[in-house]
Short mmCIF file of C-alpha atoms and ligand atoms in Angstrom, two decimals:
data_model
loop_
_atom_site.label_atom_id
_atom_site.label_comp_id
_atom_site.label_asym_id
_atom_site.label_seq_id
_atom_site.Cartn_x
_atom_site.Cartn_y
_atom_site.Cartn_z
CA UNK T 78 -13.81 68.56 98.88
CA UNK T 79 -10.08 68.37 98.23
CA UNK T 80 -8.71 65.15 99.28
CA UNK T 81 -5.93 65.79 101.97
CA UNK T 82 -3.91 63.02 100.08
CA UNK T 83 -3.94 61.98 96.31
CA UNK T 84 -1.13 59.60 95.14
CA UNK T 85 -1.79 59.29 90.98
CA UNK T 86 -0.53 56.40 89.81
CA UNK T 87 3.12 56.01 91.41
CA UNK T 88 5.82 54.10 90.85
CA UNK T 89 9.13 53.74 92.46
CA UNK T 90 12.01 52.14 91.11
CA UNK T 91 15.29 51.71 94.20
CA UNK T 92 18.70 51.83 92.43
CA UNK T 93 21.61 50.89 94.12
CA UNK T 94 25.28 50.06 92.99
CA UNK T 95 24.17 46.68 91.93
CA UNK T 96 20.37 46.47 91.22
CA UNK T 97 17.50 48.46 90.11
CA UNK T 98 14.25 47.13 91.97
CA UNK T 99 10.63 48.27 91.70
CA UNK T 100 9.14 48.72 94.70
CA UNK T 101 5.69 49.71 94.05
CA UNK T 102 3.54 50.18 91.13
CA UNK T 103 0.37 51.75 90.11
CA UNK T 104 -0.75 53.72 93.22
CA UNK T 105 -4.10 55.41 93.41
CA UNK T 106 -5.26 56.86 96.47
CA UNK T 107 -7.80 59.29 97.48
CA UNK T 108 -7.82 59.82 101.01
CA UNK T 109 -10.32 62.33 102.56
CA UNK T 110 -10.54 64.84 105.53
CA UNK T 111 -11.12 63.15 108.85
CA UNK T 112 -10.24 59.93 107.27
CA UNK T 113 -8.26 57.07 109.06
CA UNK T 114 -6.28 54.22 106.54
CA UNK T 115 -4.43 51.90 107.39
CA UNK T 116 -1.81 50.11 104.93
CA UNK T 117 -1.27 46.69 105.64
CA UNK T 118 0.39 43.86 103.73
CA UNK T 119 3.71 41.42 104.04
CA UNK T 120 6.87 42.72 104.77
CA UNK T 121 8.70 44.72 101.52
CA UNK T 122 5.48 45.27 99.86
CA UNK T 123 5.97 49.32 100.25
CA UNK T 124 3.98 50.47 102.92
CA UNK T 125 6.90 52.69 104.08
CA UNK T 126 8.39 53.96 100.68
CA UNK T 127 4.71 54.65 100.43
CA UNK T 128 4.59 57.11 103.58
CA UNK T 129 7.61 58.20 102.78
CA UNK T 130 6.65 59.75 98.97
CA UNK T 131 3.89 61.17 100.69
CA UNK T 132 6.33 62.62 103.22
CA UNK T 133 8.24 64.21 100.63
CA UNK T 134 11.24 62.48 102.01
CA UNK T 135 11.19 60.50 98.60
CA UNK T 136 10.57 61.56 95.14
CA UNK T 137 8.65 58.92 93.00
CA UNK T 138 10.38 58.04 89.89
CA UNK T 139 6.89 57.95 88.41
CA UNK T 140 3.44 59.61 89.35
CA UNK T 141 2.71 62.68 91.51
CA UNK T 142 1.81 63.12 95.65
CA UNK T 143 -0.69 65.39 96.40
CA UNK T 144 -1.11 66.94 100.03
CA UNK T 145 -4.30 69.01 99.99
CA UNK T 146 -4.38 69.89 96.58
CA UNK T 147 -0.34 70.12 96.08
CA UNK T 148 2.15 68.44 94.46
CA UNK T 149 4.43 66.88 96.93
CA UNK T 150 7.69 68.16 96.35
CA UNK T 151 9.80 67.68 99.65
CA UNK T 152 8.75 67.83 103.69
CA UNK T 153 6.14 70.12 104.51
CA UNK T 154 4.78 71.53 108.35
CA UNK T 155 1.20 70.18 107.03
CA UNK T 156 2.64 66.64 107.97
CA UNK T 157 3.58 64.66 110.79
CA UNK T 158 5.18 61.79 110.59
CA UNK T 159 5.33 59.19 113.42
CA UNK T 160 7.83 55.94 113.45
CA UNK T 161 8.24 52.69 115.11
CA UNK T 162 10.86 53.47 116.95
CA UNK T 163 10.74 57.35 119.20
CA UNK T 164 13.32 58.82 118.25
CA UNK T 165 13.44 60.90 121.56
CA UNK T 166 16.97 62.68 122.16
CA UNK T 167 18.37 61.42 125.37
CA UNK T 168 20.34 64.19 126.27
CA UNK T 169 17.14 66.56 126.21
CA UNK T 170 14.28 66.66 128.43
CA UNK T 171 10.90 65.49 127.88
CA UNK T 172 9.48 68.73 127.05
CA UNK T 173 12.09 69.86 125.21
CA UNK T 174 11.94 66.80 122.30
CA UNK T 175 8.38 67.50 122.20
CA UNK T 176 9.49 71.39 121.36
CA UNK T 177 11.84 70.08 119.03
CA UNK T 178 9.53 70.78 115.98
CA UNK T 179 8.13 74.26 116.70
CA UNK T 180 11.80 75.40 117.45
CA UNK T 181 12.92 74.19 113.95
CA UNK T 182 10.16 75.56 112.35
CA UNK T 183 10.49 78.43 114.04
CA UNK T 184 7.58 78.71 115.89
CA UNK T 185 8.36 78.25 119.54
CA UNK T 186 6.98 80.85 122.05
CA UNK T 187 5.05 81.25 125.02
CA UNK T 188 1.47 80.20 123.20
CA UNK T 189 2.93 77.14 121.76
CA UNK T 190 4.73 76.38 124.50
CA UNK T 191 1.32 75.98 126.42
CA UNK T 192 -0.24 74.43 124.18
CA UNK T 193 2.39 71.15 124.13
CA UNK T 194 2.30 71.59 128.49
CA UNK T 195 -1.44 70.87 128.30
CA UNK T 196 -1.14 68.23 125.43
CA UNK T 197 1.39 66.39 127.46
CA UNK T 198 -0.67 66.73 130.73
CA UNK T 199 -3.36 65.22 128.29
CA UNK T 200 -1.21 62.22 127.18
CA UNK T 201 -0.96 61.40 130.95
CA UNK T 202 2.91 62.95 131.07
CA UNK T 203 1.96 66.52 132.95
CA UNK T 204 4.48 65.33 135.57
CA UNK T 205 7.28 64.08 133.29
CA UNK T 206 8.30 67.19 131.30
CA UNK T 207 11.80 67.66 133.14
CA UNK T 208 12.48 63.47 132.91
CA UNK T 209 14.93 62.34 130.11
CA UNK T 210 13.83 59.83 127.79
CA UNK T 211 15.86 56.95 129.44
CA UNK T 212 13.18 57.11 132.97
CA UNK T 213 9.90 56.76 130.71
CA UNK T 214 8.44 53.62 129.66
CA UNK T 215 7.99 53.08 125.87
CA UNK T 216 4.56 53.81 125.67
CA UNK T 217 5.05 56.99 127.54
CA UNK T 218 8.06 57.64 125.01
CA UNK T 219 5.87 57.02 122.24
CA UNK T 220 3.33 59.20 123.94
CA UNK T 221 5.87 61.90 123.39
CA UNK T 222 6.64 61.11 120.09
CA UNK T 223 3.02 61.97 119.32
CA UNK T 224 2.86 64.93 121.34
CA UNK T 225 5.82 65.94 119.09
CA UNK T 226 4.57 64.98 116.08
CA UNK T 227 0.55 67.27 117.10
CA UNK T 228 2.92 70.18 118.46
CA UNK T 229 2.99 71.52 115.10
CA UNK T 230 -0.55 71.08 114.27
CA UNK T 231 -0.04 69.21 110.90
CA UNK T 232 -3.29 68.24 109.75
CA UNK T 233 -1.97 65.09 108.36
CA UNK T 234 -0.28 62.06 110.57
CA UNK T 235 2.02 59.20 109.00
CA UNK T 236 2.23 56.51 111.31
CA UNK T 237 4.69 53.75 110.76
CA UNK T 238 4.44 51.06 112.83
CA UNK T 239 4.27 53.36 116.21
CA UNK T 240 3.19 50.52 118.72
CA UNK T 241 4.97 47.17 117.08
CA UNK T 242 7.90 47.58 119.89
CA UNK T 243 5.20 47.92 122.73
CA UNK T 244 3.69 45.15 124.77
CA UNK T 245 0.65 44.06 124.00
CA UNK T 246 -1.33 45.99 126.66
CA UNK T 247 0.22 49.67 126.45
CA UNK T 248 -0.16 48.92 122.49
CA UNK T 249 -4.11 48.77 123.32
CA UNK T 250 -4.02 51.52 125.38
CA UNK T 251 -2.17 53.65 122.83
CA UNK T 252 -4.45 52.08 119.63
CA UNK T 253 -7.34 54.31 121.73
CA UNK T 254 -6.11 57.14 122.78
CA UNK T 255 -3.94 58.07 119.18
CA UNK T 256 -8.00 57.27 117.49
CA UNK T 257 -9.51 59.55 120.05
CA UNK T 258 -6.79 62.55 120.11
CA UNK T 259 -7.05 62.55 115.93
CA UNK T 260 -11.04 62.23 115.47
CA UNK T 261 -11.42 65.32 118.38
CA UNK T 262 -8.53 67.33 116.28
CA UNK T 263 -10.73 66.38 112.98
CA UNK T 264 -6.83 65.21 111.88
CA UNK T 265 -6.74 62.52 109.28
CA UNK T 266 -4.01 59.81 108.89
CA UNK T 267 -2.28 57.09 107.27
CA UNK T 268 -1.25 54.11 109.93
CA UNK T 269 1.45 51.13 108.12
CA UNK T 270 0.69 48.31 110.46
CA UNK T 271 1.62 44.50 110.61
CA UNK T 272 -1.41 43.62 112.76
CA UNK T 273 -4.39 42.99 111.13
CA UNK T 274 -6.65 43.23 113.62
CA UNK T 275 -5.11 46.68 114.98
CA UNK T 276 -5.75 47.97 111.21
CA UNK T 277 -9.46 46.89 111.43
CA UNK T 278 -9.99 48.09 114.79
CA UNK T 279 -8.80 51.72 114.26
CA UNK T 280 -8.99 52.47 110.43
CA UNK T 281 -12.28 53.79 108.09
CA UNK T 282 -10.46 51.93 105.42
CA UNK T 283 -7.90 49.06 104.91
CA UNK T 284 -5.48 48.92 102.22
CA UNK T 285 -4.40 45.87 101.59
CA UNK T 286 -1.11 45.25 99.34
CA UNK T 287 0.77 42.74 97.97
CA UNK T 288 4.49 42.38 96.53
CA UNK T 289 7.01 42.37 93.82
CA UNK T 290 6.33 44.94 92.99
CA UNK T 291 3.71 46.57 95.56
CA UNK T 292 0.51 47.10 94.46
CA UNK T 293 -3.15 47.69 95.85
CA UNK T 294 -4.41 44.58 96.33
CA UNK T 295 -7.58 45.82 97.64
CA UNK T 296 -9.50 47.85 99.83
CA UNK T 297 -11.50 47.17 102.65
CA UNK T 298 -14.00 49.54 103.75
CA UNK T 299 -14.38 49.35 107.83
CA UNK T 300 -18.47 49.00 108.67
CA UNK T 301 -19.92 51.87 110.51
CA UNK T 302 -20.64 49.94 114.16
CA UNK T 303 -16.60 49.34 114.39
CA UNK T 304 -15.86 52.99 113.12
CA UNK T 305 -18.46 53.85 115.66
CA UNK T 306 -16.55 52.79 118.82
CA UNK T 307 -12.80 52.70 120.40
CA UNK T 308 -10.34 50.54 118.73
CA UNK T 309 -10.87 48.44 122.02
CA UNK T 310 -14.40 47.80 121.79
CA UNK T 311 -14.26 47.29 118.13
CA UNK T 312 -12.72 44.06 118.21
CA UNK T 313 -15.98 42.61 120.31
CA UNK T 314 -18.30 44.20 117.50
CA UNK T 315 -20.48 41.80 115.30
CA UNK T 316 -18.89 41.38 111.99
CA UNK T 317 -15.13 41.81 113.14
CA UNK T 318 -14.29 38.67 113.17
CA UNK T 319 -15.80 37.57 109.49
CA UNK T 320 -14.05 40.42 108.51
CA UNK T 321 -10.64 39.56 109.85
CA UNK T 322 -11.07 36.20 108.36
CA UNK T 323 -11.93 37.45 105.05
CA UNK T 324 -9.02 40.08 104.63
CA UNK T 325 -6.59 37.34 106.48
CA UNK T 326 -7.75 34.73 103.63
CA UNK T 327 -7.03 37.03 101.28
CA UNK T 328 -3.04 38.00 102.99
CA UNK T 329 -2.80 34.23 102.62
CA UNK T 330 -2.89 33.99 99.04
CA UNK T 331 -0.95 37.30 98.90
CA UNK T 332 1.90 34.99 100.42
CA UNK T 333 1.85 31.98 98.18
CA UNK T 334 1.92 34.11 95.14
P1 ADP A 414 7.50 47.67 103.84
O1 ADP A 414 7.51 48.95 104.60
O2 ADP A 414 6.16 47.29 103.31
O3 ADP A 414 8.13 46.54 104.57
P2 ADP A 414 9.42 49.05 102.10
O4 ADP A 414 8.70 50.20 101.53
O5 ADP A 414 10.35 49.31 103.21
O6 ADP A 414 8.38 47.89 102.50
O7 ADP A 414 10.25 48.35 100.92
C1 ADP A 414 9.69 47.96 99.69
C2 ADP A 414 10.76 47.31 98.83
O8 ADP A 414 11.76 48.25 98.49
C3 ADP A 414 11.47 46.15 99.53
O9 ADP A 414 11.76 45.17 98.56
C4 ADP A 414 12.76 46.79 100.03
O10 ADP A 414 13.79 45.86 100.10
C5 ADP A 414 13.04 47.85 98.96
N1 ADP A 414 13.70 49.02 99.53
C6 ADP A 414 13.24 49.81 100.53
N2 ADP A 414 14.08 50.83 100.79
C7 ADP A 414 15.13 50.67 99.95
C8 ADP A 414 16.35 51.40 99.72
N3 ADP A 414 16.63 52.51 100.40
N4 ADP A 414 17.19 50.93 98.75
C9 ADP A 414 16.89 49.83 98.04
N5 ADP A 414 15.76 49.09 98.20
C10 ADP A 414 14.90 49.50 99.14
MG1 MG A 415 8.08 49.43 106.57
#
């Protein structure tokens, strides 16, 4: 099978005015259909310059991107990309920043159009589609986000932090219901996350960096019984906490390095 992401060995060197800094070094990844990584390591260690080569929003000054079989050469409609922060428009409705994507790409009509009513009826916002951003709450805004980000069907999703400004409660709530909308679409996907335990609970794999430059520290491959069951229930199965511990001890020496 074709992966649906292969980054061969990449590098990326940041020049500004003053500096040239490497960023990351010597990336390998295979990632295959259906599958869920997460990327997790300190802060500056490249999980978003990583996302964003394979994104095609930045060209690697060494090594090649690979989306299904391609060589990544700038933003394509077979990926989504999901941030921290919404990035709703406030002076458009609900519905409309979820259409936002088929109408650039030129794909808005009356199928489409249905199909992003019934996925926001399925993310709970049914009711909301004339509201502006401003009256939701940010889980519900990140709910849109999402339903903007599936509207156009990529079979890919880059997540970037998507729950870090969210309390701790709606951030569970999402954690489930992003696992469960992805596995029944069969959509695979790359989550950057600063919580561990998030990245254990939702993820087949765990990619674990560490800095100056970024590089693949290791990777952690989830057991089946936590893949098994929502990112919830996860964090109550046997053999989640020895495995926190054991990638947390490893962050730790990451940091003293
Ligand atoms: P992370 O997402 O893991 O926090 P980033 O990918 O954002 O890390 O950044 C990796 C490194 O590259 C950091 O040292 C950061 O300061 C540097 N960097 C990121 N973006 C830029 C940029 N546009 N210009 C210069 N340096 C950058
Ligand atoms: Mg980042």
């Amino acid at each position: 099978m074709v992966p649906v992401v292969e980054l061969s060995d990449i590098a990326h060197v940041y020049v500004t005015d003053r500096e040239a800094s490497l960023a990351v070094e010597g990336i390998q990844l295979k990632v295959e259909p259906g599958e869920f990584i997460s990327l997790v390591g300190p802060s500056g260690c490249g999980k978003t310059t990583i996302l964003s080569v394979i994104a095609g929003l930045l060209q690697p000054s060494k090594g090649t991107a690979y989306v299904n079989g391609k060589p990544v050469n700038g933003p394509s409609p077979e990926v989504g990309y999901m941030l921290q922060q919404d990035y709703l428009f406030p002076w458009r409705t609900i519905m409309d920043n979820a259409l936002i994507g088929l109408e650039l790409t030129e794909r808005l009509n009356p199928e489409s159009r249905g199909i992003v009513q019934s996925l926001l009826k399925e993310m709970g916002l049914g009711e909301s589609g004339n509201l502006y951003p401003a009256q939701l709450s940010g889980g519900m805004r990140q709910r849109v986000a999402l339903v903007r980000t599936l509207a156009t069907d990529p079979g890919l999703l880059l997540l970037d932090e998507p729950f870090s400004a969210l309390d701790y409660q709606t951030k569970l709530q999402l954690e489930d219901l992003i696992v469960e909308t992805l596995k029944e679409r069969g959509k695979t996907a790359i989550l950057v996350t600063h919580d561990l335990s998030e990245a254990i609970a939702m993820s087949d794999r765990v990619m674990l960096l560490n800095r100056n430059p970024g590089r693949i520290h290791r990777m952690f491959n989830i057991p089946e019984n936590i893949r098994r069951v929502q990112p919830f229930f996860a964090r109550k199965e046997p053999g989640f906490n020895e495995l926190f511990h054991e990638i947390w001890g490893e962050m730790q020496t990451i940091g003293k390095e």
